[in-house]
Short mmCIF file of C-alpha atoms and ligand atoms in Angstrom, two decimals:
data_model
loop_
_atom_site.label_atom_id
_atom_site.label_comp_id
_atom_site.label_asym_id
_atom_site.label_seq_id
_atom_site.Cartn_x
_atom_site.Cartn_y
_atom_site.Cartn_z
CA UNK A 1087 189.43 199.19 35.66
CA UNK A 1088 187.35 201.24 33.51
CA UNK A 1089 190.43 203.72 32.91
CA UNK A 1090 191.92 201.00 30.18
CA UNK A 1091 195.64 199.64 30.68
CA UNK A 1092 197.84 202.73 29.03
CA UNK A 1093 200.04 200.31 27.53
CA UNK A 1094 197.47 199.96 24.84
CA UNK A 1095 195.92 203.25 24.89
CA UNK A 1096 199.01 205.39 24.86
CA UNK A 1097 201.66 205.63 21.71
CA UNK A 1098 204.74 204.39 23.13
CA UNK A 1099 208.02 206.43 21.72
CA UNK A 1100 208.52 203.38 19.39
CA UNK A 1101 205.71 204.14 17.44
CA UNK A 1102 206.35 207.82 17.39
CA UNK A 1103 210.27 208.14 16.20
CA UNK A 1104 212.89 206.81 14.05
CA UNK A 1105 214.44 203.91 14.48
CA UNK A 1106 217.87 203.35 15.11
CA UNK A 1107 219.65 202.09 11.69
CA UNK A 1108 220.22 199.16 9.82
CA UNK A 1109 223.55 197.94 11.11
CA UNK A 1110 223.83 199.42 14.08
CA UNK A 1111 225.20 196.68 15.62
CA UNK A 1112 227.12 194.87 12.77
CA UNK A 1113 227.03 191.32 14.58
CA UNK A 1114 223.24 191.16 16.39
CA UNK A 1115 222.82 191.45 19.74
CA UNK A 1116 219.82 189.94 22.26
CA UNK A 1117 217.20 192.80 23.25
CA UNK A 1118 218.95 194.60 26.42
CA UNK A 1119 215.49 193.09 28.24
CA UNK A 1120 216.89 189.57 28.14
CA UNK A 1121 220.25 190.33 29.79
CA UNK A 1122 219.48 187.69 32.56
CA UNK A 1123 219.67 184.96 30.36
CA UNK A 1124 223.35 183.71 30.32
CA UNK A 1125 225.77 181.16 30.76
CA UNK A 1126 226.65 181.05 34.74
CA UNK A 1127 229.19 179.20 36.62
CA UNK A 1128 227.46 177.07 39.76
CA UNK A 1129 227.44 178.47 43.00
CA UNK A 1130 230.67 177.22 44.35
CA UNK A 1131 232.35 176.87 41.36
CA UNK A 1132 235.06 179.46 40.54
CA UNK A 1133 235.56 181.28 37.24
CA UNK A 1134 239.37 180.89 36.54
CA UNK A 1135 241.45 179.99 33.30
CA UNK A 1136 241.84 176.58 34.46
CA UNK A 1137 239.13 173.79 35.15
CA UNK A 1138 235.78 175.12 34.64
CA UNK A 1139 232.08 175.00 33.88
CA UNK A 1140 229.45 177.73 32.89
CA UNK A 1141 225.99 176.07 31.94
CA UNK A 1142 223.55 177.15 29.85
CA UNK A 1143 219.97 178.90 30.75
CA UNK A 1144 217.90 175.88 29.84
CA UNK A 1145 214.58 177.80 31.15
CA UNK A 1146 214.80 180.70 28.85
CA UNK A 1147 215.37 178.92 25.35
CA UNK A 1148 212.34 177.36 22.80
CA UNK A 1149 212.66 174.71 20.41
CA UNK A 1150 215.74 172.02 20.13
CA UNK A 1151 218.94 174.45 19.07
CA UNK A 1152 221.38 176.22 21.66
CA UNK A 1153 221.94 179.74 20.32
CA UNK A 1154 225.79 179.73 20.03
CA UNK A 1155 226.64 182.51 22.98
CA UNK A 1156 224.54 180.74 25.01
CA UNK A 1157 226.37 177.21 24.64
CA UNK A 1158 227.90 176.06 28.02
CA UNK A 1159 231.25 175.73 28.30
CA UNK A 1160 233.60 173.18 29.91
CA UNK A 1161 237.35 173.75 29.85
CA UNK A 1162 239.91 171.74 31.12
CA UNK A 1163 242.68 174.61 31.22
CA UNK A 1164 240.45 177.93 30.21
CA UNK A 1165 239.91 178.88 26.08
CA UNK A 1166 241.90 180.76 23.59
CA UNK A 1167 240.81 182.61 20.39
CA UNK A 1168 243.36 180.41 18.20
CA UNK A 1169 244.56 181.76 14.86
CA UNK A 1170 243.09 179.50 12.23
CA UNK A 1171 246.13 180.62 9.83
CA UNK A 1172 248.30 178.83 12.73
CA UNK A 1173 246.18 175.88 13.46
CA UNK A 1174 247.01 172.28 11.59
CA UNK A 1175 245.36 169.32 12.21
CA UNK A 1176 247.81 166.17 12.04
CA UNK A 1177 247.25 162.28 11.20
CA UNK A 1178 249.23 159.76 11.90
CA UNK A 1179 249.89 156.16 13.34
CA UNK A 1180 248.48 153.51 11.64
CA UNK A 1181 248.53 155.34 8.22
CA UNK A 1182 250.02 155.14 4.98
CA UNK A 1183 250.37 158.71 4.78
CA UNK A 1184 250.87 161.06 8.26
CA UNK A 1185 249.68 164.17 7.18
CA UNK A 1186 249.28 168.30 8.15
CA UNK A 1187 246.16 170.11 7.20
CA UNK A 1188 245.78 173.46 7.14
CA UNK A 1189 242.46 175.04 8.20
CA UNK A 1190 242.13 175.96 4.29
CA UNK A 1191 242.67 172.54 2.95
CA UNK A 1192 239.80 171.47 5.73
CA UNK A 1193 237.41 173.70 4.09
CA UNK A 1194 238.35 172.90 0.37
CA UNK A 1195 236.56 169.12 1.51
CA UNK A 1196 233.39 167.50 0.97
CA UNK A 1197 231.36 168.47 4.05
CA UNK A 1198 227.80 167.85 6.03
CA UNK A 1199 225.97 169.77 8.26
CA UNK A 1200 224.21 167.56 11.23
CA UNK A 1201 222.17 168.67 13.96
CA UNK A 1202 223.37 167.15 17.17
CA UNK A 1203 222.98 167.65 21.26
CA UNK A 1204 226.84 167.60 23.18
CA UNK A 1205 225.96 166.63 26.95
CA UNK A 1206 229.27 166.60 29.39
CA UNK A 1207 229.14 163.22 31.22
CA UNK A 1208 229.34 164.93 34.54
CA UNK A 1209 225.62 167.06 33.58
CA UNK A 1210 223.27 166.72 36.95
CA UNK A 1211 226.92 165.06 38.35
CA UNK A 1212 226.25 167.27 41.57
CA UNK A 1213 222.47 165.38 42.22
CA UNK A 1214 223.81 162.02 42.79
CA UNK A 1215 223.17 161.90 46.21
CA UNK A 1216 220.69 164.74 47.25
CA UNK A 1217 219.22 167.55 45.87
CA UNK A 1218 222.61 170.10 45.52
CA UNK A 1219 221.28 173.09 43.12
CA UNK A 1220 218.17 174.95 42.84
CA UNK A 1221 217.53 175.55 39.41
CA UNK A 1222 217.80 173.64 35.84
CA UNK A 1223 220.49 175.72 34.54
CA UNK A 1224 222.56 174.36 37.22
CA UNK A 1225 221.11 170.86 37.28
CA UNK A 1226 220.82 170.63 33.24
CA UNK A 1227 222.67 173.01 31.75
CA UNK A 1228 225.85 170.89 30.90
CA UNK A 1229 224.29 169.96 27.36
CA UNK A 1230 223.56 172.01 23.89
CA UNK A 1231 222.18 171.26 20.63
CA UNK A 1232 223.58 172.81 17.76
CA UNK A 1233 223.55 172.16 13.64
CA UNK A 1234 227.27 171.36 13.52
CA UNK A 1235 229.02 171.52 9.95
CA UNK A 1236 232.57 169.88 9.08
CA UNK A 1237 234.17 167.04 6.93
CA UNK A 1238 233.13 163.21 7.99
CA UNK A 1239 236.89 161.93 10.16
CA UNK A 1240 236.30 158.94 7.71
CA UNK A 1241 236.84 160.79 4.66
CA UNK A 1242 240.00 162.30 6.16
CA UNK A 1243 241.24 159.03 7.23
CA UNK A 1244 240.50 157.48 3.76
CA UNK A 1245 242.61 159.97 2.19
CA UNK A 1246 245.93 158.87 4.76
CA UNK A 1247 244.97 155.46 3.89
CA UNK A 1248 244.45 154.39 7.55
CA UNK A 1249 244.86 150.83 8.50
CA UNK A 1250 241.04 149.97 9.46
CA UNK A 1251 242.35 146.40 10.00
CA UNK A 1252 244.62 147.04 12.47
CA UNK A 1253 243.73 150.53 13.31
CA UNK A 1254 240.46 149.87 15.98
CA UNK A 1255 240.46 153.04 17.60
CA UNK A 1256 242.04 156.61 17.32
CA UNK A 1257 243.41 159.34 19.32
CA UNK A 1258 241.82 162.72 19.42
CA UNK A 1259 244.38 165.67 20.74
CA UNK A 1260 243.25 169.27 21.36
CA UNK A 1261 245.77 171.96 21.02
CA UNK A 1262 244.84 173.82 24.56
CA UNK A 1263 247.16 173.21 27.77
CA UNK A 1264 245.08 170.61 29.36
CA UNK A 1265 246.86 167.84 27.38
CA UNK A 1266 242.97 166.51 26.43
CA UNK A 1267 243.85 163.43 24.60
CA UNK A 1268 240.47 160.55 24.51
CA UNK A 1269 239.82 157.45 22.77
CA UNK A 1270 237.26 157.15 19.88
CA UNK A 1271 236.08 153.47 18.58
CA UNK A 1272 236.94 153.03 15.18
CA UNK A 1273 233.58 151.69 14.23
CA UNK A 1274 232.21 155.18 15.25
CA UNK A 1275 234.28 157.06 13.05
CA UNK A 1276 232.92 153.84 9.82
CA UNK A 1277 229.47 155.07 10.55
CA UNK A 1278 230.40 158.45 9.45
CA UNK A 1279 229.08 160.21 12.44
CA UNK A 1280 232.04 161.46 13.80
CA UNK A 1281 232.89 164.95 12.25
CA UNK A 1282 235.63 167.19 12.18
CA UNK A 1283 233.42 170.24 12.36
CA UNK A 1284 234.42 174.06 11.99
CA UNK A 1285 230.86 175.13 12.09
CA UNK A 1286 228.16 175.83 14.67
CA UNK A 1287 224.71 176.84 14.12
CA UNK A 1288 225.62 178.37 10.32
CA UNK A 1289 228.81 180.26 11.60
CA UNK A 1290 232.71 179.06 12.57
CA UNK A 1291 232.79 177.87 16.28
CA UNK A 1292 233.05 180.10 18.70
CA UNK A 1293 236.30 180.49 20.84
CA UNK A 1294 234.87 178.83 24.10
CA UNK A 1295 233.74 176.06 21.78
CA UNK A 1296 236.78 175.25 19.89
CA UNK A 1297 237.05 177.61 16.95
CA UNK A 1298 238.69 176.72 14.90
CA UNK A 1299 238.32 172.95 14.73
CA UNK A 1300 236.76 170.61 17.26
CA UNK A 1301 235.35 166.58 16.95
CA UNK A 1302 231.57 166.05 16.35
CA UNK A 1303 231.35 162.65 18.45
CA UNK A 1304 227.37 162.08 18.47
CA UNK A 1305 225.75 160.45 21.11
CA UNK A 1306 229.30 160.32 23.39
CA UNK A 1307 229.58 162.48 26.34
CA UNK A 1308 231.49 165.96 25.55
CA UNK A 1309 234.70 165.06 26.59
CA UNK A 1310 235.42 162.80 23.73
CA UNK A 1311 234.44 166.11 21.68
CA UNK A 1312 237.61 167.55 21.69
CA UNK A 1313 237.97 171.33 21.23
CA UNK A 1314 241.05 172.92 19.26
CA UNK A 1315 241.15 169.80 17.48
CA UNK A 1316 245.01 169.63 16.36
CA UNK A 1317 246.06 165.54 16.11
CA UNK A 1318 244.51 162.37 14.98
CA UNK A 1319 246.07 158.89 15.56
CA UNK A 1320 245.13 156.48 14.45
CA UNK A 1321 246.09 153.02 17.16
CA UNK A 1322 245.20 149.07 17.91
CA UNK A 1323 244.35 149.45 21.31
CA UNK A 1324 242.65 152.40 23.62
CA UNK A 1325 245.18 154.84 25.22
CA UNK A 1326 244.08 155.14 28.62
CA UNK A 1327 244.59 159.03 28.86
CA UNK A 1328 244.29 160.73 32.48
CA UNK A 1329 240.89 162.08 31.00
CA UNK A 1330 239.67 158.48 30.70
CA UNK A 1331 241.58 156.51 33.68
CA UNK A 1332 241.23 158.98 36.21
CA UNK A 1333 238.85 161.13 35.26
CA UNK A 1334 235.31 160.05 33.04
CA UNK A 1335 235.14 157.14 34.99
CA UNK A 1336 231.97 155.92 37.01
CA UNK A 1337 232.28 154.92 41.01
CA UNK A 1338 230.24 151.67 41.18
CA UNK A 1339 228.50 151.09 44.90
CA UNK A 1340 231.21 147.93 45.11
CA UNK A 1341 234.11 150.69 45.01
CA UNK A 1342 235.23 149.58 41.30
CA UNK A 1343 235.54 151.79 38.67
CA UNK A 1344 233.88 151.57 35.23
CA UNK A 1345 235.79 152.57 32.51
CA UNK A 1346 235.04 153.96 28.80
CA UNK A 1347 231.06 154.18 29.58
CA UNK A 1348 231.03 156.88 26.85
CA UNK A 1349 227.19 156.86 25.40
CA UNK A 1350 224.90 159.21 27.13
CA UNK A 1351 222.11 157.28 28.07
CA UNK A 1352 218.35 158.70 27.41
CA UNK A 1353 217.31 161.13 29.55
CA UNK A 1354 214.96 164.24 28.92
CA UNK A 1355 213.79 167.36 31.76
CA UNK A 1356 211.04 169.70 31.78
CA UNK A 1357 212.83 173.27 31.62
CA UNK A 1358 208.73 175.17 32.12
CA UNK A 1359 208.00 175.60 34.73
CA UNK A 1360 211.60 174.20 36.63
CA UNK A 1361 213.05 175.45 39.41
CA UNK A 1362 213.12 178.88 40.39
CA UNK A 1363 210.47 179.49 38.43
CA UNK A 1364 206.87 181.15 39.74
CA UNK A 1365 203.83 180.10 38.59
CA UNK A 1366 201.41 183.24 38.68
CA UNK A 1367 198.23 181.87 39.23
CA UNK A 1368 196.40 178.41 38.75
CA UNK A 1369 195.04 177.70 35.21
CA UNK A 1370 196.80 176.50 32.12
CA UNK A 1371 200.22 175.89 31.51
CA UNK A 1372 202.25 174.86 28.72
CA UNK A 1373 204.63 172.22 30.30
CA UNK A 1374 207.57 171.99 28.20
CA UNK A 1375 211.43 170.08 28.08
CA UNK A 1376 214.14 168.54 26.27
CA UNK A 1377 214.46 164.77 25.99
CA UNK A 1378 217.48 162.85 24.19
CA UNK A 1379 219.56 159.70 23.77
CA UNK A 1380 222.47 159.16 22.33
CA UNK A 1381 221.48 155.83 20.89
CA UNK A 1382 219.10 157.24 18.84
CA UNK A 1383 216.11 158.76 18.27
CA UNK A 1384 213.29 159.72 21.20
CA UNK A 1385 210.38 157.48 20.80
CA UNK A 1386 208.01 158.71 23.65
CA UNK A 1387 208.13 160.92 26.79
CA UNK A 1388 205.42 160.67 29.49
CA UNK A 1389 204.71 163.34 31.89
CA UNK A 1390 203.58 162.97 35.49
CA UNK A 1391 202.11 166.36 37.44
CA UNK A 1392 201.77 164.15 41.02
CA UNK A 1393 205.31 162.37 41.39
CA UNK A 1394 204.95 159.82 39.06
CA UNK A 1395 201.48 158.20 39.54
CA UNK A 1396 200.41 158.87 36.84
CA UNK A 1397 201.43 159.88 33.25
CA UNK A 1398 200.48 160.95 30.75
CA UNK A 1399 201.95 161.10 26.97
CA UNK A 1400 203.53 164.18 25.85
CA UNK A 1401 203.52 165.88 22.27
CA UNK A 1402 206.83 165.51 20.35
CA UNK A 1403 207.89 168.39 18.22
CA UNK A 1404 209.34 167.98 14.98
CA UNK A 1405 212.10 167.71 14.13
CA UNK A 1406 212.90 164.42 16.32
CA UNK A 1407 216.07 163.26 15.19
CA UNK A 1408 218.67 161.19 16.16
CA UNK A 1409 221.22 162.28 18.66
CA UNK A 1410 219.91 165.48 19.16
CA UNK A 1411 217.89 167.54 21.85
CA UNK A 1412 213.69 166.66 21.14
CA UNK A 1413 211.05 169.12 22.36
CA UNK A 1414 208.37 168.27 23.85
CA UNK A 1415 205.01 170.02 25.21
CA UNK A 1416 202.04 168.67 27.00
CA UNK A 1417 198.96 170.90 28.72
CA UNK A 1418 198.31 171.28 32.00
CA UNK A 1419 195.33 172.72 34.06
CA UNK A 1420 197.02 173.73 37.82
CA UNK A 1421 194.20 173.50 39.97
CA UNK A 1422 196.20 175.50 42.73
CA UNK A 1423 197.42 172.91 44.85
CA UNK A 1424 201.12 171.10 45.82
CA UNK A 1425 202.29 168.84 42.52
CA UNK A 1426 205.38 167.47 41.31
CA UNK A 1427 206.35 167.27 37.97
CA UNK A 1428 208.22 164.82 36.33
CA UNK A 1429 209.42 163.71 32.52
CA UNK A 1430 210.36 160.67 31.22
CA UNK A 1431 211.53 159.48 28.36
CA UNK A 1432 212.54 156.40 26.28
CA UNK A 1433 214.66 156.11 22.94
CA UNK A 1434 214.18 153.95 20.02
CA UNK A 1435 216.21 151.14 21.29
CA UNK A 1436 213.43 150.79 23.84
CA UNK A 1437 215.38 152.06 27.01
CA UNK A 1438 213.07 153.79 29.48
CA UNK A 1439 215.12 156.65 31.70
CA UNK A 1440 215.19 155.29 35.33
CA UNK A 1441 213.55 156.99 38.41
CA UNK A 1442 216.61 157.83 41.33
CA UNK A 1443 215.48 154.56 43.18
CA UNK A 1444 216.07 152.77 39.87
CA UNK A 1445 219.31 154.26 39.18
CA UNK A 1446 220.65 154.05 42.47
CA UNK A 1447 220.10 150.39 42.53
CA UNK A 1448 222.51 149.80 40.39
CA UNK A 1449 225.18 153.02 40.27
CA UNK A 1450 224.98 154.12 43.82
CA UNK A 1451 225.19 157.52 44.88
CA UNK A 1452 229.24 158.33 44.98
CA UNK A 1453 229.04 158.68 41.52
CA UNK A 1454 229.90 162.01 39.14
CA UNK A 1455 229.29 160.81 35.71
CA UNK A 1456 225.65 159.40 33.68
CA UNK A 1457 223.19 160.68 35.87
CA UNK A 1458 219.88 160.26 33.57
CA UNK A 1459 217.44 159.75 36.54
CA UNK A 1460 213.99 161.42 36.40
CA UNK A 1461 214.01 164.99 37.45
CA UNK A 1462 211.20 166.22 39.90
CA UNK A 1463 210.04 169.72 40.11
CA UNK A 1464 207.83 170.52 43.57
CA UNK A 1465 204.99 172.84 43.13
CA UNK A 1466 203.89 174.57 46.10
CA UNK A 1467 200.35 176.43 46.59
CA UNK A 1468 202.25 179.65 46.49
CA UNK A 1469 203.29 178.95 42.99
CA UNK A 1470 206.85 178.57 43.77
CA UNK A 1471 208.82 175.66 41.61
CA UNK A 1472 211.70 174.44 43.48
CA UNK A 1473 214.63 170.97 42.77
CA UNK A 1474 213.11 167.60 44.82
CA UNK A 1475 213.80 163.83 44.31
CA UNK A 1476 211.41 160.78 44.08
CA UNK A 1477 212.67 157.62 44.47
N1 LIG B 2761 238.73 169.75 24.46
C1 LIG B 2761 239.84 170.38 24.88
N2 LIG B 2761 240.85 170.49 24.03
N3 LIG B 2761 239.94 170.88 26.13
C2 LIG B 2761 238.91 170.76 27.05
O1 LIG B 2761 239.04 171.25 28.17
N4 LIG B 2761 236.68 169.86 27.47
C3 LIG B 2761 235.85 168.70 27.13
C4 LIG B 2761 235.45 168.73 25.67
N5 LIG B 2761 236.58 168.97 24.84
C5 LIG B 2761 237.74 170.09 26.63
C6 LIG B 2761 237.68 169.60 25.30
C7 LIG B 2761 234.67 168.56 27.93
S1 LIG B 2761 234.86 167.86 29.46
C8 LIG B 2761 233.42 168.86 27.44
S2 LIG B 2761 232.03 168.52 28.31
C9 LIG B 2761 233.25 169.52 26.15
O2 LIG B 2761 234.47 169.75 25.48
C10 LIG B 2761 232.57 170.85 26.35
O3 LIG B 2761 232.41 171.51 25.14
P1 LIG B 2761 231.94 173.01 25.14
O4 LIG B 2761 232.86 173.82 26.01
O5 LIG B 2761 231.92 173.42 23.71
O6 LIG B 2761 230.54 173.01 25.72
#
């Protein structure tokens, strides 16, 4: 001990040489230290150019935004770099005026930039009935928050003159091979939420997420956010696509189907310490996690560290907005011995998230879609974090 820890007594090369220089890597790069953290397909699930699903490393990121490479990713029929000089985006239906845009005459209009979290309705789809993955990326990782920039879909309708009378709901069509065609409320699109964004965290999309045009649909599950966005129409009645009569519907215990259930309920997890995770030693913690609803605005999350008898209330960060991801962060003192740790949260409409017993009551367990129960995490003496459910 007396020797002193050489990391602080010994110049390391970077304080004893040049740098490397400005613009060395023209578009930044992570440090070549955090290389682990990436977007990863579930165990089991195959990476092919059809259907599939990478999630994103929940456990590694701070704060409410999704860094853009690190945004999961859920295609129907694989992604394409699309040429934004070929891309149009088309109206029609119940409009005065059908109409092409060009990516050009997108950009020439009035826009807003919104910060927003996109969760895929099948997120935790795999815990319905057991514990099926080990870590939060796997469990969690089907939802990002971004700052998302484009032109209101109301504006754009205005300008075809779209029949609001008639006209109820519209038709969103993405330009990739999956044929994703889904149903969007036309009040949705009056309250101005609903954006045709070409933006993402201060830059265009990115290819896996729809560059050059995809729907902003805030507080809906991310299938209604279609990617490549390429036709708008505009229709009295819902369409009853195979993405929302076969697929994107919920298994109720009585062997019916529920249909159109497209708001993500409230729901929040604690990503520090989550599964996988170590904890070196007992002492204090920061526990931290995401909470969100896409009704509105978190209110409150409580955190339990003995399986939910008690709780305590944890600190929300700012910025808590509406339909976007809200930090939170609470202390804890680990005295060393077995805990569980739970979150839960409730939104401004004064929803509470529901404990597995709770939800199973009502949804069963055959389900894929909504899962928003209260996540445990198991703390053993050894310090290792690992996936568990409380009733
Ligand atoms: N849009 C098109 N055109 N094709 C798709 O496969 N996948 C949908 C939606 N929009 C999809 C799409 C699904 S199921 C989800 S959850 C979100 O996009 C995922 O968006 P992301 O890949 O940007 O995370």
């Amino acid at each position: 001990a007396g020797e002193g820890d050489p990391a602080i007594l010994n110049l390391p090369p970077w304080s004893t040489s040049l740098g490397q220089p400005v613009a060395a890597n023209p578009y930044g790069m992570p440090s070549k230290y955090e290389r682990g953290l990436q977007r990863r397909e579930s165990p089991g699930l195959t990476r092919v150019g059809g259907s599939s699903v990478a999630f994103t490393p929940l456990q590694g990121l701070f704060g409410i935004i999704t860094p853009s490479g690190l945004h999961f990713e859920r295609h129907h029929q694989g992604w394409h770099d699309v040429d934004p000089s070929k891309h149009r985006l088309m109206i029609n239906g119940l409009v005065k005026t059908n109409a092409v845009f060009t990516m050009d005459d997108i950009m020439r209009l009035p826009s807003v930039s919104r910060i927003h979290f996109i969760e895929c309705g099948a997120n935790t789809g795999m815990e319905w009935g057991n514990v099926a993955v080990p870590t939060v990326q796997y469990s969690h990782g089907m939802i990002s928050c971004s700052e998302f920039t484009g032109v209101p879909l109301k504006e754009i309708l205005d300008m075809c003159g779209a029949d609001y009378k008639k006209g109820r709901f519209v038709l969103a069509e993405g330009a990739d091979g999956s044929s994703m065609t889904r149903t969007i409320p036309m009040e949705l699109i009056e309250s101005g939420e609903v954006l045709v964004a070409y933006g993402m965290n201060g830059e265009m999309l990115r290819p896996e997420n729809g560059y050059p045009l995809r729907l902003v649909v805030p507080g809906v599950q991310g299938v209604s956010w279609v990617k490549w966005l390429r036709r708008i129409e505009v229709g009295d009645k819902p369409w009853a696509t195979k993405d929302e009569a076969v697929h994107y519907v919920d298994l109720m215990p009585d062997g019916l189907h529920r249909q159109y259930t497209s708001i993500q309920e409230c729901k929040s997890v604690i990503t520090t310490p989550s599964g996988g995770q170590l904890l070196l030693d007992k002492g204090f913690y920061n526990i931290s996690g995401m909470a969100w609803s896409g009704r509105g605005k978190v209110t409150r999350v409580d955190v339990s560290t003995d399986g939910g008898i008690n709780w305590r209330q944890a600190r929300l960060e700012t910025p808590v907005l509406s339909k976007a991801v809200t930090r939170f962060n609470i202390d804890w003192v680990w005295d060393g011995k077995p805990a569980i740790l739970q979150s839960r949260a409730a939104d401004e409409t004064g929803y509470v998230q529901p404990s597995y017993g709770q939800l199973r009551k009502v949804r069963g367990t055959k389900s894929i879609y909504h899962n928003n129960a209260i996540q445990s995490w198991k703390v053993v003496e050894s310090g290792e974090v690992s996936n568990v459910q409380v009733l």
